[in-house]
Structures are given as C-alpha cells and as structure tokens.
Amino acid sequence: MRNFVVTVNGKQYEVGVEEVGGTESSAPQAALFSESVVSAPKSAPQNGTKVLSPFPGLIKSLAVENGASVKKDQPILVLEAMKMDNDITAPCDGKVTFQVVKGANVESDAVLAVIS
C-alpha cells in the first residue's frame, strides 16, 4: 500500500492506495484503502524564510513539532528520495510552521515549511 496526500477543492485528504491483483483487465486498478482529512496549517505565515524541497520526494518524518523554535542548520524534517533519507535543515533561527504532513509526496521547489 502507498500513502498519498491529495488536495480536492482546497481540502487535503490522506489516502492509502492498494494495488488489486488477479484481474483479467490489462489496465491497472487501485482500491481506496483508507481516507482521513489532513489538517492543513490554519494560517500560513506570509513573512518568513521559506524552506523549499530541493527535489521530489516523500516526507518521511517531521523532526520537530509544528511551531517549535529551531536554530540554523537544525534538521526539521526527513525527505526520502530514491530510497535515501535526506535531512532538510532550517536555513535560519526562528519558529517553524510546516506546510506539509508526514507521508506527503512533494515536488521540487514545494514549500515544506516557513521559518519566521
């Protein structure tokens, strides 16, 4: 099963998708395994330093709590890409506000967090 975060009409949903085998159809089939609403940050800060994804990947874990004070170069999350874990660090001192959740797939240059 693979987990994805999907945005529909501005609301984020965390879904698990499981491949269904044993069918005669040549088209791939997927079944919705579970669904839960993912809470997005209530108000994204407009000011602050954005932490961008350097490459596409999966948010494997958040190293600190949302709203925590962090120091420059402190790891704030782990981004998995090509089966390798990559620490994403704070570019400056401040308070972190995450724009992603654990299990989310992100593209290059996606805003992961804002440090204010």
CSV table of N, CA and C in Angstrom, one decimal:
chain,number,residue,atom,x,y,z
A,1,MET,N,0.8,-1.2,0.0
A,1,MET,CA,0.0,0.0,0.0
A,1,MET,C,0.9,1.2,0.0
A,2,ARG,N,0.5,2.3,-0.7
A,2,ARG,CA,1.2,3.5,-0.8
A,2,ARG,C,0.3,4.6,-0.2
A,3,ASN,N,0.8,5.5,0.5
A,3,ASN,CA,0.1,6.6,1.1
A,3,ASN,C,0.3,7.9,0.3
A,4,PHE,N,-0.8,8.7,0.1
A,4,PHE,CA,-0.7,9.9,-0.7
A,4,PHE,C,-1.5,11.0,0.0
A,5,VAL,N,-1.1,12.2,-0.1
A,5,VAL,CA,-1.9,13.3,0.3
A,5,VAL,C,-2.5,14.0,-0.9
A,6,VAL,N,-3.8,14.1,-1.0
A,6,VAL,CA,-4.5,14.6,-2.2
A,6,VAL,C,-5.3,15.8,-1.8
A,7,THR,N,-5.2,16.9,-2.6
A,7,THR,CA,-5.9,18.1,-2.4
A,7,THR,C,-7.1,18.2,-3.4
A,8,VAL,N,-8.3,18.3,-2.8
A,8,VAL,CA,-9.5,18.4,-3.6
A,8,VAL,C,-10.3,19.6,-3.1
A,9,ASN,N,-10.5,20.5,-4.0
A,9,ASN,CA,-11.2,21.8,-3.7
A,9,ASN,C,-10.7,22.5,-2.5
A,10,GLY,N,-9.3,22.5,-2.4
A,10,GLY,CA,-8.7,23.2,-1.3
A,10,GLY,C,-8.6,22.5,0.0
A,11,LYS,N,-9.1,21.3,0.1
A,11,LYS,CA,-9.0,20.4,1.3
A,11,LYS,C,-8.1,19.3,1.0
A,12,GLN,N,-7.2,19.0,2.0
A,12,GLN,CA,-6.3,17.9,1.9
A,12,GLN,C,-6.8,16.6,2.5
A,13,TYR,N,-6.6,15.5,1.8
A,13,TYR,CA,-7.0,14.2,2.3
A,13,TYR,C,-5.8,13.3,2.2
A,14,GLU,N,-5.7,12.5,3.3
A,14,GLU,CA,-4.6,11.5,3.3
A,14,GLU,C,-5.3,10.2,2.9
A,15,VAL,N,-4.8,9.5,1.8
A,15,VAL,CA,-5.4,8.3,1.3
A,15,VAL,C,-4.3,7.2,1.2
A,16,GLY,N,-4.7,6.0,1.4
A,16,GLY,CA,-3.9,4.9,1.2
A,16,GLY,C,-4.4,4.1,0.0
A,17,VAL,N,-3.6,3.8,-1.0
A,17,VAL,CA,-4.0,3.1,-2.2
A,17,VAL,C,-3.3,1.8,-2.3
A,18,GLU,N,-4.0,0.7,-2.5
A,18,GLU,CA,-3.5,-0.6,-2.5
A,18,GLU,C,-3.8,-1.2,-3.9
A,19,GLU,N,-2.8,-1.8,-4.6
A,19,GLU,CA,-3.0,-2.4,-5.9
A,19,GLU,C,-3.7,-3.7,-5.7
A,20,VAL,N,-4.7,-3.8,-6.6
A,20,VAL,CA,-5.6,-5.0,-6.6
A,20,VAL,C,-5.1,-5.9,-7.7
A,21,GLY,N,-4.7,-7.2,-7.4
A,21,GLY,CA,-4.2,-8.1,-8.4
A,21,GLY,C,-5.2,-9.2,-8.7
A,22,GLY,N,-4.9,-10.0,-9.7
A,22,GLY,CA,-5.7,-11.1,-10.1
A,22,GLY,C,-6.9,-10.8,-11.0
A,23,THR,N,-6.9,-9.6,-11.7
A,23,THR,CA,-8.0,-9.3,-12.6
A,23,THR,C,-7.5,-9.6,-14.0
A,24,GLU,N,-8.5,-9.8,-14.9
A,24,GLU,CA,-8.1,-10.1,-16.3
A,24,GLU,C,-7.9,-8.8,-17.1
A,25,SER,N,-8.3,-7.7,-16.5
A,25,SER,CA,-8.1,-6.4,-17.2
A,25,SER,C,-6.6,-6.0,-17.3
A,26,SER,N,-6.1,-5.5,-18.4
A,26,SER,CA,-4.8,-5.1,-18.5
A,26,SER,C,-4.5,-3.7,-17.9
A,27,ALA,N,-5.6,-3.0,-17.6
A,27,ALA,CA,-5.5,-1.6,-17.0
A,27,ALA,C,-5.2,-1.8,-15.5
A,28,PRO,N,-4.3,-1.0,-15.0
A,28,PRO,CA,-4.1,-1.1,-13.5
A,28,PRO,C,-5.3,-0.6,-12.8
A,29,GLN,N,-5.5,-1.3,-11.7
A,29,GLN,CA,-6.7,-1.0,-10.8
A,29,GLN,C,-6.1,-0.6,-9.4
A,30,ALA,N,-6.8,0.3,-8.8
A,30,ALA,CA,-6.5,0.6,-7.4
A,30,ALA,C,-7.7,0.7,-6.6
A,31,ALA,N,-7.6,0.4,-5.3
A,31,ALA,CA,-8.8,0.5,-4.4
A,31,ALA,C,-8.4,1.4,-3.3
A,32,LEU,N,-9.4,2.3,-2.9
A,32,LEU,CA,-9.2,3.2,-1.8
A,32,LEU,C,-9.2,2.4,-0.6
A,33,PHE,N,-8.1,2.4,0.2
A,33,PHE,CA,-7.9,1.6,1.4
A,33,PHE,C,-8.4,2.3,2.6
A,34,SER,N,-8.0,3.6,2.8
A,34,SER,CA,-8.4,4.4,3.9
A,34,SER,C,-8.4,5.9,3.5
A,35,GLU,N,-9.2,6.7,4.2
A,35,GLU,CA,-9.3,8.1,3.9
A,35,GLU,C,-9.4,8.8,5.2
A,36,SER,N,-8.7,9.9,5.4
A,36,SER,CA,-8.8,10.7,6.5
A,36,SER,C,-8.4,12.2,6.1
A,37,VAL,N,-9.1,13.1,6.7
A,37,VAL,CA,-8.8,14.5,6.4
A,37,VAL,C,-7.5,14.9,7.1
A,38,VAL,N,-6.6,15.6,6.3
A,38,VAL,CA,-5.4,16.0,6.8
A,38,VAL,C,-5.6,17.5,7.2
A,39,SER,N,-5.2,17.9,8.4
A,39,SER,CA,-5.4,19.3,8.8
A,39,SER,C,-4.2,20.1,8.3
A,40,ALA,N,-4.5,21.1,7.5
A,40,ALA,CA,-3.5,22.0,7.0
A,40,ALA,C,-3.3,23.1,8.0
A,41,PRO,N,-2.2,23.7,8.0
A,41,PRO,CA,-2.0,24.8,8.9
A,41,PRO,C,-3.1,25.8,8.8
A,42,LYS,N,-3.6,26.4,9.9
A,42,LYS,CA,-4.7,27.3,9.9
A,42,LYS,C,-4.4,28.6,9.2
A,43,SER,N,-3.2,29.1,9.4
A,43,SER,CA,-2.8,30.3,8.7
A,43,SER,C,-1.3,30.3,8.4
A,44,ALA,N,-1.1,30.2,7.1
A,44,ALA,CA,0.3,30.1,6.7
A,44,ALA,C,0.9,31.5,6.8
A,45,PRO,N,2.1,31.6,7.5
A,45,PRO,CA,2.7,32.9,7.6
A,45,PRO,C,3.1,33.5,6.3
A,46,GLN,N,2.8,34.8,6.1
A,46,GLN,CA,3.2,35.5,4.9
A,46,GLN,C,4.6,35.9,4.9
A,47,ASN,N,5.1,36.2,6.1
A,47,ASN,CA,6.5,36.7,6.2
A,47,ASN,C,7.4,35.5,6.8
A,48,GLY,N,8.6,35.5,6.4
A,48,GLY,CA,9.5,34.5,6.9
A,48,GLY,C,10.3,33.8,5.8
A,49,THR,N,11.2,32.9,6.1
A,49,THR,CA,12.0,32.3,5.2
A,49,THR,C,11.4,31.0,4.8
A,50,LYS,N,11.1,30.8,3.5
A,50,LYS,CA,10.5,29.5,3.0
A,50,LYS,C,11.6,28.5,2.9
A,51,VAL,N,11.3,27.3,3.3
A,51,VAL,CA,12.1,26.1,3.1
A,51,VAL,C,11.5,25.3,2.0
A,52,LEU,N,12.3,25.2,0.9
A,52,LEU,CA,11.8,24.6,-0.3
A,52,LEU,C,12.4,23.2,-0.5
A,53,SER,N,11.6,22.3,-1.1
A,53,SER,CA,12.1,21.0,-1.4
A,53,SER,C,13.2,21.1,-2.5
A,54,PRO,N,14.4,20.5,-2.3
A,54,PRO,CA,15.4,20.5,-3.3
A,54,PRO,C,15.1,19.6,-4.4
A,55,PHE,N,14.2,18.6,-4.2
A,55,PHE,CA,13.9,17.6,-5.2
A,55,PHE,C,12.6,16.9,-4.9
A,56,PRO,N,12.0,16.2,-5.8
A,56,PRO,CA,10.8,15.4,-5.5
A,56,PRO,C,11.1,14.3,-4.4
A,57,GLY,N,10.1,14.1,-3.6
A,57,GLY,CA,10.3,13.0,-2.6
A,57,GLY,C,9.1,12.8,-1.7
A,58,LEU,N,9.3,12.0,-0.7
A,58,LEU,CA,8.2,11.7,0.3
A,58,LEU,C,8.6,12.2,1.6
A,59,ILE,N,7.7,12.9,2.3
A,59,ILE,CA,8.0,13.4,3.7
A,59,ILE,C,8.0,12.2,4.6
A,60,LYS,N,9.1,11.7,5.0
A,60,LYS,CA,9.2,10.5,5.8
A,60,LYS,C,8.9,10.8,7.3
A,61,SER,N,9.4,12.0,7.8
A,61,SER,CA,9.1,12.3,9.2
A,61,SER,C,9.4,13.8,9.4
A,62,LEU,N,8.7,14.4,10.4
A,62,LEU,CA,9.0,15.7,10.9
A,62,LEU,C,9.8,15.6,12.1
A,63,ALA,N,11.0,16.3,12.1
A,63,ALA,CA,12.0,16.1,13.2
A,63,ALA,C,11.6,17.0,14.4
A,64,VAL,N,10.8,18.0,14.2
A,64,VAL,CA,10.4,18.9,15.3
A,64,VAL,C,8.9,19.1,15.2
A,65,GLU,N,8.3,19.6,16.3
A,65,GLU,CA,6.9,19.9,16.3
A,65,GLU,C,6.6,21.2,15.6
A,66,ASN,N,5.4,21.2,15.0
A,66,ASN,CA,4.9,22.5,14.3
A,66,ASN,C,4.9,23.6,15.4
A,67,GLY,N,5.5,24.7,15.1
A,67,GLY,CA,5.6,25.8,16.0
A,67,GLY,C,6.8,25.9,16.9
A,68,ALA,N,7.7,24.9,16.8
A,68,ALA,CA,8.9,24.8,17.6
A,68,ALA,C,9.9,25.8,17.2
A,69,SER,N,10.7,26.3,18.1
A,69,SER,CA,11.8,27.1,17.8
A,69,SER,C,13.0,26.3,17.3
A,70,VAL,N,13.6,26.7,16.3
A,70,VAL,CA,14.7,26.0,15.7
A,70,VAL,C,15.9,26.9,15.5
A,71,LYS,N,17.1,26.3,15.4
A,71,LYS,CA,18.3,27.0,15.2
A,71,LYS,C,18.8,26.7,13.7
A,72,LYS,N,19.6,27.6,13.2
A,72,LYS,CA,20.1,27.5,11.8
A,72,LYS,C,20.8,26.1,11.7
A,73,ASP,N,20.6,25.4,10.6
A,73,ASP,CA,21.2,24.1,10.3
A,73,ASP,C,20.6,23.0,11.1
A,74,GLN,N,19.6,23.2,11.9
A,74,GLN,CA,19.0,22.1,12.7
A,74,GLN,C,18.1,21.3,11.8
A,75,PRO,N,18.1,20.0,11.8
A,75,PRO,CA,17.2,19.2,10.9
A,75,PRO,C,15.7,19.5,11.4
A,76,ILE,N,14.9,19.7,10.4
A,76,ILE,CA,13.5,19.9,10.7
A,76,ILE,C,12.6,18.8,10.1
A,77,LEU,N,13.0,18.1,9.1
A,77,LEU,CA,12.3,17.0,8.5
A,77,LEU,C,13.2,16.1,7.7
A,78,VAL,N,12.6,14.9,7.4
A,78,VAL,CA,13.4,13.9,6.6
A,78,VAL,C,12.6,13.8,5.3
A,79,LEU,N,13.3,14.0,4.2
A,79,LEU,CA,12.7,13.8,2.8
A,79,LEU,C,13.3,12.6,2.2
A,80,GLU,N,12.5,11.6,1.9
A,80,GLU,CA,13.0,10.4,1.2
A,80,GLU,C,12.9,10.6,-0.3
A,81,ALA,N,14.1,10.3,-1.0
A,81,ALA,CA,14.1,10.3,-2.4
A,81,ALA,C,15.0,9.2,-2.9
A,82,MET,N,14.5,8.4,-3.8
A,82,MET,CA,15.3,7.3,-4.4
A,82,MET,C,15.8,6.4,-3.3
A,83,LYS,N,15.0,6.1,-2.3
A,83,LYS,CA,15.3,5.1,-1.2
A,83,LYS,C,16.3,5.7,-0.2
A,84,MET,N,16.6,7.0,-0.3
A,84,MET,CA,17.6,7.6,0.6
A,84,MET,C,16.9,8.7,1.5
A,85,ASP,N,17.3,8.7,2.8
A,85,ASP,CA,16.7,9.7,3.7
A,85,ASP,C,17.6,10.9,3.6
A,86,ASN,N,17.0,12.1,3.5
A,86,ASN,CA,17.8,13.4,3.4
A,86,ASN,C,17.2,14.3,4.4
A,87,ASP,N,18.1,14.8,5.3
A,87,ASP,CA,17.7,15.7,6.3
A,87,ASP,C,17.6,17.1,5.7
A,88,ILE,N,16.4,17.7,5.9
A,88,ILE,CA,16.2,19.1,5.5
A,88,ILE,C,16.4,20.0,6.7
A,89,THR,N,17.3,21.0,6.6
A,89,THR,CA,17.6,21.8,7.8
A,89,THR,C,17.0,23.2,7.7
A,90,ALA,N,16.9,23.8,8.9
A,90,ALA,CA,16.5,25.2,8.9
A,90,ALA,C,17.5,26.1,8.4
A,91,PRO,N,17.1,27.0,7.5
A,91,PRO,CA,18.1,28.0,6.9
A,91,PRO,C,18.5,29.1,7.8
A,92,CYS,N,17.7,29.3,8.9
A,92,CYS,CA,17.9,30.4,9.8
A,92,CYS,C,17.3,30.0,11.2
A,93,ASP,N,17.5,30.8,12.2
A,93,ASP,CA,16.9,30.6,13.5
A,93,ASP,C,15.4,31.1,13.4
A,94,GLY,N,14.5,30.6,14.2
A,94,GLY,CA,13.1,31.0,14.2
A,94,GLY,C,12.2,30.0,14.6
A,95,LYS,N,10.9,30.3,14.4
A,95,LYS,CA,9.8,29.3,14.7
A,95,LYS,C,9.3,28.7,13.4
A,96,VAL,N,9.2,27.3,13.4
A,96,VAL,CA,8.9,26.6,12.2
A,96,VAL,C,7.4,26.4,12.1
A,97,THR,N,6.9,26.6,10.9
A,97,THR,CA,5.5,26.3,10.5
A,97,THR,C,5.5,25.4,9.3
A,98,PHE,N,5.1,24.2,9.5
A,98,PHE,CA,5.1,23.2,8.4
A,98,PHE,C,4.0,23.5,7.4
A,99,GLN,N,4.3,23.3,6.2
A,99,GLN,CA,3.3,23.4,5.1
A,99,GLN,C,3.0,22.0,4.5
A,100,VAL,N,3.6,21.0,5.1
A,100,VAL,CA,3.4,19.6,4.6
A,100,VAL,C,3.1,18.7,5.8
A,101,VAL,N,2.7,17.5,5.5
A,101,VAL,CA,2.5,16.5,6.6
A,101,VAL,C,3.3,15.2,6.3
A,102,LYS,N,3.5,14.4,7.3
A,102,LYS,CA,4.2,13.2,7.1
A,102,LYS,C,3.4,12.3,6.1
A,103,GLY,N,4.1,11.7,5.2
A,103,GLY,CA,3.5,10.9,4.2
A,103,GLY,C,3.2,11.6,2.9
A,104,ALA,N,3.3,12.9,2.9
A,104,ALA,CA,3.0,13.6,1.7
A,104,ALA,C,4.1,13.5,0.6
A,105,ASN,N,3.7,13.4,-0.6
A,105,ASN,CA,4.6,13.4,-1.7
A,105,ASN,C,4.8,14.9,-2.2
A,106,VAL,N,6.0,15.3,-2.4
A,106,VAL,CA,6.2,16.7,-2.8
A,106,VAL,C,7.0,16.8,-4.1
A,107,GLU,N,6.9,17.8,-4.8
A,107,GLU,CA,7.7,18.1,-6.0
A,107,GLU,C,8.9,19.0,-5.7
A,108,SER,N,9.8,19.2,-6.6
A,108,SER,CA,10.9,20.1,-6.4
A,108,SER,C,10.3,21.5,-6.2
A,109,ASP,N,10.9,22.3,-5.3
A,109,ASP,CA,10.6,23.7,-5.0
A,109,ASP,C,9.2,23.8,-4.3
A,110,ALA,N,8.6,22.7,-3.8
A,110,ALA,CA,7.4,22.9,-3.0
A,110,ALA,C,7.8,23.5,-1.7
A,111,VAL,N,7.0,24.3,-1.1
A,111,VAL,CA,7.2,24.9,0.2
A,111,VAL,C,7.0,23.9,1.3
A,112,LEU,N,8.0,23.5,2.0
A,112,LEU,CA,7.9,22.5,3.0
A,112,LEU,C,7.6,23.1,4.4
A,113,ALA,N,8.2,24.3,4.6
A,113,ALA,CA,7.9,25.0,5.9
A,113,ALA,C,8.3,26.4,5.7
A,114,VAL,N,7.9,27.2,6.7
A,114,VAL,CA,8.3,28.6,6.8
A,114,VAL,C,8.9,28.9,8.1
A,115,ILE,N,10.1,29.5,8.2
A,115,ILE,CA,10.7,29.8,9.4
A,115,ILE,C,10.5,31.3,9.6
A,116,SER,N,9.9,31.7,10.7
A,116,SER,CA,9.7,33.1,11.0
A,116,SER,C,10.1,33.5,12.4
